[in-house]
Amino acid sequence: MFHILRYNHLILSVFIIIWKIIFAIDIELPKGENTLRKINELVNNYSIKYKTINIYFTEDYFIPTLDDYYFGVPENSNVTLIGNPNNENGTIFDFSNDKFNHYTIYFGQYNGQEYKFENITFINYINPNGGDHLLIHTRSEDVKFGLVFKNCKFDVGNAKILIVQYQMEKKDKWNDYQILFDSCRFRRKDHDSYYVKNYVIKIINSVFYNCSNLFQCNFGKLEIDNCIFNNICSASNKNSAFADVLFDGSLEIRNTIFNNEKLINKAVPFIKGNGNNIHLFNVTMKNVHNEIGFVIQDIGKSGNNNTIYINDSYFENISSLIYGDNINTYISNSAFLNINNRNTFPIIATSKNTYVNSCKITNIKLNGASLFDDMTSLYINNTIIENVTTLYKPIFQTNNKDLIFNSTNMKNITIICDIYECNLISAKTSKNIQFHNVNIQDVHSNGNVIYINGNSVNIEFDNFILENSDSYGAFLKCISENVNVQIRNSMINNNVNHNKFENGLIIFKNNIHIDIINSLFDNNKSHSSGILYFDEIKNLNITIYNSKFINNNCLNNGGTINLIDKNDSYKEYIKKIRINDSLFNNNTAKYFGGILYTNIFNSYDIKVINTNITNNYAGVAGGFAFYSQINFPLKNFYSYLKDKTFNNLIKNNKAKSHGNDFATHPTHFDLIYNNNNTNFEILSGQKISLTLELKDSLNNIVIDSEKYYSNIGVHTKLLDYKNNEVDNYYISDIMSTFSNGLNEINSMKVFIETPGLYHIRLNSKSNYFDISSDFDIKINDCNITEYYKIIKSNNVFYCEEPICYNCNSKYKICNKGNNDNGSDEIININNPEYNTCNCITGRKGINCEEKDFEDTSGFKIIATVLTAVIEVFIITIAVTLIPFKNYEVVKDFGKYSLLSITIGIYIPFSIRMIIPSKFSLKFNLSFEDNILMNNIFSTEIFEKMFKETREISYSLFDINNIKKYLHHYDNRKSFNDYQNITRSLSSDSGDNVQSMEISKRRTISSLIKQSHFSLVSSRNNYSYGNRREFYFLGVPKKKCIEHKSYSCECETKQIDKYTVEEIQSIEEFVDTYNKIFNIKHIFKKKSKIIIKK
């Protein structure tokens, strides 16, 4: 194959040589002034025979005359004018010394013939009179011709180099070209170079230096390939500095370099179009700036071609590239870098639709401009955008247009400007914003990164990554009236909002629909509230599926989500939240809601399934969720989450103050009554002791160790029974702060004018927290025998205890004396001179140090007599049973049973009566004394009389008050009320009193009894089945008519249902059994007597 190609090439070369020999002729022009005029004669003569006529200039330097020259082109021949081949610069045409003229080339017939200038230099073609003059002109009526300039130089001139006019209607299809400049050089061209109408002009392999206003193309096509343009400028206020493409003309530039070292100092664009097609392929453009501010301008109206294609190109340090309202711009495989403009035009394109594919935009500094215009629909694909800084305007902005990013990386973006003026993206849109396979890293912003407003917007994040960015505002803030957001397969990690006044990392308002699916929010931080912040909510639909929110941190409220309703609750909105198969772990908020903070007024439909909510933390309240406003559905939300059917895990959430899982602000005070006294009855001016417990709506105790609620305080009012504030009263100042959720009030005094029944209302001092609690109080008048009634200046009074000299011993008491002055008037003055100091009950002596015991001899006599009488009576009953042993009533119970019962009654009664008759009631609460008192008074009476939580006498139980204690005991509702109370006993240190802990525990004794009972019960159950007469002796008997006896129990066995009496008997038996096995054991301890079950 290789040999065949080589032979073919050789044959073709030979054929060309033969063609030139046979059909071409080379002619040398003689020297002289009329050399140019001989050209037409030579062409006409040789064109009859030769297809190609090559005419060589023999002169190195040629000075034309002022006459215009006319060159005719034969219909079947190609003509080439060639400069002196023996000179490196060919032949120079020097038009200096006012020798300016022009040359006209005329094609008589159009058979595709070609007229060529080769190796000729044109210099100083300057019109001394100015005006619109030209160097070469051709007029044609067809496109089948060619005009070629090869290896020519155009040096210093102000006239047009070429004007090509077409006298027929424009053609829709062009040939390859009509005018060709190949390997030419242009220098210091200060006027329009080319005017082309309806033709294709092609410039290849050429260089332009310091030229201005080069091309004008009307209804034609300008092609430039592999050229270099240096320092192109505008010498006048023409339409453009480089090319002016009008009407249906088109411009195509390939493999070309533009490089300017100075500003184009006229207010004209570099290229100007009028709804044309402009193509840039592999174009490098550097340092191209002009006063007007943009490189390419298109003024075409909508409906024209209006298309600019830029492929494989490179733009560095240029003015704004494209400006036009109706352009469709396609940019691919291109780079924009090191651009720092100080104008307001978008850096890359102002157009109707812009498509950017596989590009790189880097090292851009925006000074009051964006990359693209806000009225463009922008589609960016597979593009890198990095090291971009803006000082005033958004980098991307759109107004009611689509903004689509696909497979795009943005990195090192710096935004320095006002929070609401400058963003990465600013959109006022009712269309679509999409981020598909987009990676945004290292954004540093003075404000919001993405800001969206308007009526409606659809936002999609799919395979989106945002990481390592920080801003003084939200990353995404959308305040549109209606927003539909999709976040799928995305990661938002390690981002920070430093602005404590701009809430959230992502914020939405109004009517919101958002789906978060298969996404991760990790280690984000907001110096305000929330990672996801939903504000002024109207309608809301949130779906979170298979997503993770971990390690997020907010320095205000809501470690992950904030829900803030629009305060127009009179409207009905639909609000729905669905969370499935997701994880919320290790999220924190400085104040409220480790995950969720809400301030909502409407009902929400919330469902959470298969979700783990663990290890979240709130610095004040609500380790999981905090409700600033709460309603009934939200109160039930916690129970819903705990329902095992929904498979949620809520674990290890913490809050420093209250509500490890759920919490609200404090809503009420709970009163904890000291000494278990729920009924306050005091004298005016007497102290009240109570404790307030601060709680929220979910009944969490508000510990408030951080003093967040320190301004709540407590304010008191006195109300009458109609809940009207009393006119004249005074309540002393109380502690108004809470410590660990409690406010212990130990010294509140109430002073009144009129005794009676009142309410005391406790209100929070702070108006923000409307908290109040009431309790009843009875305020009595002073007992004049015990107190002095002191009336203050505002007519309220208080009761004052008597004051005595030297009466400060704990065994002494000061009693009110008679301080009358001998007249009928009693002086109400608390004077120690009239009061007396006496010993307390149970003490005597000068200093009341001696114990005063009660004389119990009378009680002993009475006890002994009563014991003897009852013992005689019981013995009589026992003896009487013997002669009546054959009576049926005795036989039914059994004589030995009755005898045992009688002895059983006698023995404990004797113990009860004999023991107190033999011992004095001098108790010091020793182990033995407790045994004695328990046997004397029975367990219940002993506990009621001696183990109440109160101060008792230090030395002696007052036997005279037994009736009082018994009466007090009888009025109790239930003994059980006292069996769970912690009781304390006080005693003199010299009385050798020991404290005991009485605990109900099963010991060996109780175990033996229990085992015996179990054996008997098991035997009975096995032997007698469900025959209840073998279990309950208290079941009423029925006489058998057949046997005329009760012992056979025939009738009892036939009973199928229990009667009321039977049930009562069974209950009594159970109660008796409980008492039998209710064993108490006494152990020595040093502090209190505690009864435990």
GROMACS .gro file of N, CA and C in nm, residues 445-530:
model
  258
  445SER      N    1  -1.780   3.394   5.266
  445SER     CA    2  -1.876   3.498   5.228
  445SER      C    3  -1.905   3.593   5.344
  446ASN      N    4  -1.922   3.720   5.309
  446ASN     CA    5  -1.966   3.820   5.406
  446ASN      C    6  -2.115   3.811   5.436
  447GLY      N    7  -2.187   3.738   5.355
  447GLY     CA    8  -2.332   3.731   5.373
  447GLY      C    9  -2.384   3.594   5.333
  448ASN      N   10  -2.509   3.592   5.286
  448ASN     CA   11  -2.569   3.468   5.241
  448ASN      C   12  -2.499   3.419   5.114
  449VAL      N   13  -2.475   3.291   5.105
  449VAL     CA   14  -2.406   3.236   4.988
  449VAL      C   15  -2.502   3.227   4.869
  450ILE      N   16  -2.618   3.167   4.891
  450ILE     CA   17  -2.721   3.161   4.786
  450ILE      C   18  -2.845   3.230   4.840
  451TYR      N   19  -2.897   3.326   4.764
  451TYR     CA   20  -3.013   3.403   4.808
  451TYR      C   21  -3.119   3.398   4.699
  452ILE      N   22  -3.240   3.352   4.734
  452ILE     CA   23  -3.347   3.333   4.637
  452ILE      C   24  -3.474   3.399   4.689
  453ASN      N   25  -3.539   3.476   4.605
  453ASN     CA   26  -3.670   3.530   4.640
  453ASN      C   27  -3.761   3.524   4.518
  454GLY      N   28  -3.877   3.585   4.528
  454GLY     CA   29  -3.972   3.577   4.418
  454GLY      C   30  -4.095   3.499   4.458
  455ASN      N   31  -4.174   3.464   4.360
  455ASN     CA   32  -4.300   3.398   4.390
  455ASN      C   33  -4.282   3.247   4.409
  456SER      N   34  -4.224   3.180   4.309
  456SER     CA   35  -4.212   3.034   4.316
  456SER      C   36  -4.077   2.992   4.264
  457VAL      N   37  -4.025   2.883   4.319
  457VAL     CA   38  -3.896   2.832   4.274
  457VAL      C   39  -3.889   2.683   4.301
  458ASN      N   40  -3.826   2.611   4.208
  458ASN     CA   41  -3.794   2.470   4.226
  458ASN      C   42  -3.643   2.458   4.237
  459ILE      N   43  -3.598   2.395   4.344
  459ILE     CA   44  -3.455   2.380   4.369
  459ILE      C   45  -3.423   2.232   4.383
  460GLU      N   46  -3.322   2.186   4.310
  460GLU     CA   47  -3.282   2.046   4.319
  460GLU      C   48  -3.133   2.037   4.350
  461PHE      N   49  -3.103   1.956   4.453
  461PHE     CA   50  -2.965   1.919   4.485
  461PHE      C   51  -2.956   1.767   4.473
  462ASP      N   52  -2.882   1.720   4.374
  462ASP     CA   53  -2.868   1.576   4.354
  462ASP      C   54  -2.720   1.544   4.338
  463ASN      N   55  -2.670   1.451   4.424
  463ASN     CA   56  -2.526   1.424   4.428
  463ASN      C   57  -2.449   1.555   4.447
  464PHE      N   58  -2.493   1.629   4.544
  464PHE     CA   59  -2.439   1.762   4.571
  464PHE      C   60  -2.350   1.754   4.695
  465ILE      N   61  -2.236   1.824   4.691
  465ILE     CA   62  -2.146   1.829   4.805
  465ILE      C   63  -2.117   1.975   4.838
  466LEU      N   64  -2.137   2.009   4.964
  466LEU     CA   65  -2.097   2.140   5.016
  466LEU      C   66  -2.011   2.115   5.138
  467GLU      N   67  -1.889   2.166   5.137
  467GLU     CA   68  -1.802   2.139   5.251
  467GLU      C   69  -1.698   2.249   5.267
  468ASN      N   70  -1.654   2.261   5.393
  468ASN     CA   71  -1.545   2.351   5.431
  468ASN      C   72  -1.572   2.495   5.390
  469SER      N   73  -1.694   2.538   5.407
  469SER     CA   74  -1.730   2.675   5.373
  469SER      C   75  -1.774   2.751   5.498
  470ASP      N   76  -1.748   2.881   5.498
  470ASP     CA   77  -1.795   2.963   5.610
  470ASP      C   78  -1.847   3.094   5.556
  471SER      N   79  -1.949   3.144   5.623
  471SER     CA   80  -2.015   3.265   5.576
  471SER      C   81  -2.073   3.339   5.696
  472TYR      N   82  -2.101   3.466   5.674
  472TYR     CA   83  -2.172   3.546   5.773
  472TYR      C   84  -2.318   3.560   5.729
  473GLY      N   85  -2.374   3.447   5.707
  473GLY     CA   86  -2.513   3.435   5.665
  473GLY      C   87  -2.538   3.290   5.630
  474ALA      N   88  -2.657   3.261   5.585
  474ALA     CA   89  -2.692   3.124   5.549
  474ALA      C   90  -2.623   3.083   5.420
  475PHE      N   91  -2.599   2.954   5.405
  475PHE     CA   92  -2.552   2.906   5.275
  475PHE      C   93  -2.662   2.923   5.172
  476LEU      N   94  -2.784   2.885   5.209
  476LEU     CA   95  -2.899   2.899   5.120
  476LEU      C   96  -3.011   2.967   5.196
  477LYS      N   97  -3.050   3.084   5.149
  477LYS     CA   98  -3.164   3.154   5.206
  477LYS      C   99  -3.267   3.176   5.096
  478CYS      N  100  -3.383   3.117   5.115
  478CYS     CA  101  -3.490   3.127   5.017
  478CYS      C  102  -3.614   3.184   5.084
  479ILE      N  103  -3.653   3.303   5.042
  479ILE     CA  104  -3.772   3.367   5.099
  479ILE      C  105  -3.885   3.373   4.997
  480SER      N  106  -3.879   3.288   4.896
  480SER     CA  107  -3.986   3.283   4.796
  480SER      C  108  -4.118   3.243   4.862
  481GLU      N  109  -4.225   3.286   4.801
  481GLU     CA  110  -4.357   3.254   4.855
  481GLU      C  111  -4.384   3.105   4.850
  482ASN      N  112  -4.339   3.040   4.745
  482ASN     CA  113  -4.357   2.895   4.730
  482ASN      C  114  -4.224   2.834   4.689
  483VAL      N  115  -4.179   2.734   4.763
  483VAL     CA  116  -4.052   2.671   4.731
  483VAL      C  117  -4.067   2.520   4.737
  484ASN      N  118  -4.012   2.455   4.634
  484ASN     CA  119  -4.009   2.310   4.626
  484ASN      C  120  -3.863   2.268   4.619
  485VAL      N  121  -3.815   2.196   4.721
  485VAL     CA  122  -3.673   2.165   4.733
  485VAL      C  123  -3.655   2.014   4.736
  486GLN      N  124  -3.560   1.965   4.657
  486GLN     CA  125  -3.522   1.824   4.658
  486GLN      C  126  -3.373   1.816   4.690
  487ILE      N  127  -3.340   1.746   4.800
  487ILE     CA  128  -3.200   1.722   4.835
  487ILE      C  129  -3.180   1.571   4.838
  488ARG      N  130  -3.107   1.520   4.739
  488ARG     CA  131  -3.093   1.375   4.724
  488ARG      C  132  -2.944   1.340   4.712
  489ASN      N  133  -2.906   1.233   4.781
  489ASN     CA  134  -2.770   1.178   4.766
  489ASN      C  135  -2.664   1.285   4.784
  490SER      N  136  -2.682   1.368   4.882
  490SER     CA  137  -2.596   1.485   4.898
  490SER      C  138  -2.525   1.483   5.033
  491MET      N  139  -2.415   1.560   5.042
  491MET     CA  140  -2.339   1.573   5.165
  491MET      C  141  -2.313   1.720   5.192
  492ILE      N  142  -2.353   1.764   5.311
  492ILE     CA  143  -2.330   1.902   5.354
  492ILE      C  144  -2.251   1.893   5.483
  493ASN      N  145  -2.120   1.917   5.473
  493ASN     CA  146  -2.028   1.887   5.584
  493ASN      C  147  -1.935   2.005   5.612
  494ASN      N  148  -1.907   2.024   5.741
  494ASN     CA  149  -1.800   2.115   5.785
  494ASN      C  150  -1.821   2.259   5.735
  495ASN      N  151  -1.943   2.308   5.750
  495ASN     CA  152  -1.974   2.444   5.707
  495ASN      C  153  -2.017   2.526   5.828
  496VAL      N  154  -1.993   2.658   5.821
  496VAL     CA  155  -2.019   2.744   5.936
  496VAL      C  156  -2.092   2.870   5.890
  497ASN      N  157  -2.196   2.906   5.964
  497ASN     CA  158  -2.259   3.039   5.953
  497ASN      C  159  -2.217   3.119   6.076
  498HIS      N  160  -2.134   3.221   6.058
  498HIS     CA  161  -2.081   3.297   6.169
  498HIS      C  162  -2.176   3.407   6.217
  499ASN      N  163  -2.279   3.436   6.142
  499ASN     CA  164  -2.367   3.549   6.173
  499ASN      C  165  -2.472   3.508   6.277
  500LYS      N  166  -2.462   3.566   6.397
  500LYS     CA  167  -2.557   3.528   6.502
  500LYS      C  168  -2.693   3.593   6.484
  501PHE      N  169  -2.706   3.685   6.385
  501PHE     CA  170  -2.835   3.748   6.359
  501PHE      C  171  -2.903   3.692   6.235
  502GLU      N  172  -2.835   3.606   6.161
  502GLU     CA  173  -2.893   3.547   6.041
  502GLU      C  174  -2.906   3.397   6.066
  503ASN      N  175  -3.029   3.352   6.088
  503ASN     CA  176  -3.052   3.215   6.136
  503ASN      C  177  -3.026   3.111   6.028
  504GLY      N  178  -2.972   2.999   6.074
  504GLY     CA  179  -2.968   2.879   5.993
  504GLY      C  180  -2.854   2.872   5.893
  505LEU      N  181  -2.820   2.749   5.857
  505LEU     CA  182  -2.731   2.725   5.744
  505LEU      C  183  -2.812   2.720   5.615
  506ILE      N  184  -2.933   2.666   5.623
  506ILE     CA  185  -3.028   2.665   5.512
  506ILE      C  186  -3.161   2.715   5.567
  507ILE      N  187  -3.218   2.818   5.505
  507ILE     CA  188  -3.341   2.878   5.557
  507ILE      C  189  -3.444   2.891   5.445
  508PHE      N  190  -3.568   2.850   5.478
  508PHE     CA  191  -3.680   2.863   5.386
  508PHE      C  192  -3.795   2.932   5.458
  509LYS      N  193  -3.880   2.999   5.380
  509LYS     CA  194  -3.995   3.068   5.438
  509LYS      C  195  -4.123   3.035   5.359
  510ASN      N  196  -4.235   3.066   5.424
  510ASN     CA  197  -4.367   3.063   5.363
  510ASN      C  198  -4.414   2.922   5.332
  511ASN      N  199  -4.448   2.892   5.207
  511ASN     CA  200  -4.502   2.761   5.170
  511ASN      C  201  -4.388   2.672   5.122
  512ILE      N  202  -4.362   2.566   5.196
  512ILE     CA  203  -4.239   2.490   5.178
  512ILE      C  204  -4.270   2.343   5.154
  513HIS      N  205  -4.209   2.289   5.051
  513HIS     CA  206  -4.209   2.144   5.029
  513HIS      C  207  -4.064   2.103   5.013
  514ILE      N  208  -4.015   2.016   5.102
  514ILE     CA  209  -3.875   1.977   5.097
  514ILE      C  210  -3.862   1.827   5.120
  515ASP      N  211  -3.784   1.762   5.035
  515ASP     CA  212  -3.752   1.620   5.050
  515ASP      C  213  -3.602   1.607   5.069
  516ILE      N  214  -3.561   1.539   5.176
  516ILE     CA  215  -3.420   1.511   5.201
  516ILE      C  216  -3.404   1.360   5.201
  517ILE      N  217  -3.334   1.308   5.100
  517ILE     CA  218  -3.329   1.164   5.079
  517ILE      C  219  -3.183   1.121   5.062
  518ASN      N  220  -3.144   1.018   5.138
  518ASN     CA  221  -3.010   0.960   5.125
  518ASN      C  222  -2.901   1.066   5.136
  519SER      N  223  -2.914   1.153   5.232
  519SER     CA  224  -2.821   1.265   5.242
  519SER      C  225  -2.759   1.271   5.381
  520LEU      N  226  -2.649   1.346   5.391
  520LEU     CA  227  -2.573   1.355   5.515
  520LEU      C  228  -2.546   1.501   5.548
  521PHE      N  229  -2.580   1.541   5.672
  521PHE     CA  230  -2.545   1.671   5.727
  521PHE      C  231  -2.453   1.645   5.846
  522ASP      N  232  -2.325   1.677   5.830
  522ASP     CA  233  -2.227   1.637   5.931
  522ASP      C  234  -2.137   1.755   5.967
  523ASN      N  235  -2.126   1.780   6.099
  523ASN     CA  236  -2.029   1.875   6.153
  523ASN      C  237  -2.048   2.015   6.095
  524ASN      N  238  -2.172   2.057   6.083
  524ASN     CA  239  -2.202   2.194   6.044
  524ASN      C  240  -2.228   2.278   6.169
  525LYS      N  241  -2.203   2.406   6.160
  525LYS     CA  242  -2.215   2.492   6.277
  525LYS      C  243  -2.284   2.621   6.239
  526SER      N  244  -2.377   2.662   6.323
  526SER     CA  245  -2.446   2.789   6.306
  526SER      C  246  -2.432   2.871   6.433
  527HIS      N  247  -2.383   2.992   6.420
  527HIS     CA  248  -2.373   3.080   6.536
  527HIS      C  249  -2.508   3.139   6.572
  528SER      N  250  -2.610   3.105   6.497
  528SER     CA  251  -2.746   3.147   6.528
  528SER      C  252  -2.827   3.021   6.559
  529SER      N  253  -2.940   3.005   6.495
  529SER     CA  254  -3.028   2.891   6.525
  529SER      C  255  -3.042   2.801   6.403
  530GLY      N  256  -3.026   2.671   6.426
  530GLY     CA  257  -3.066   2.572   6.328
  530GLY      C  258  -2.971   2.553   6.212
   0.00000   0.00000   0.00000
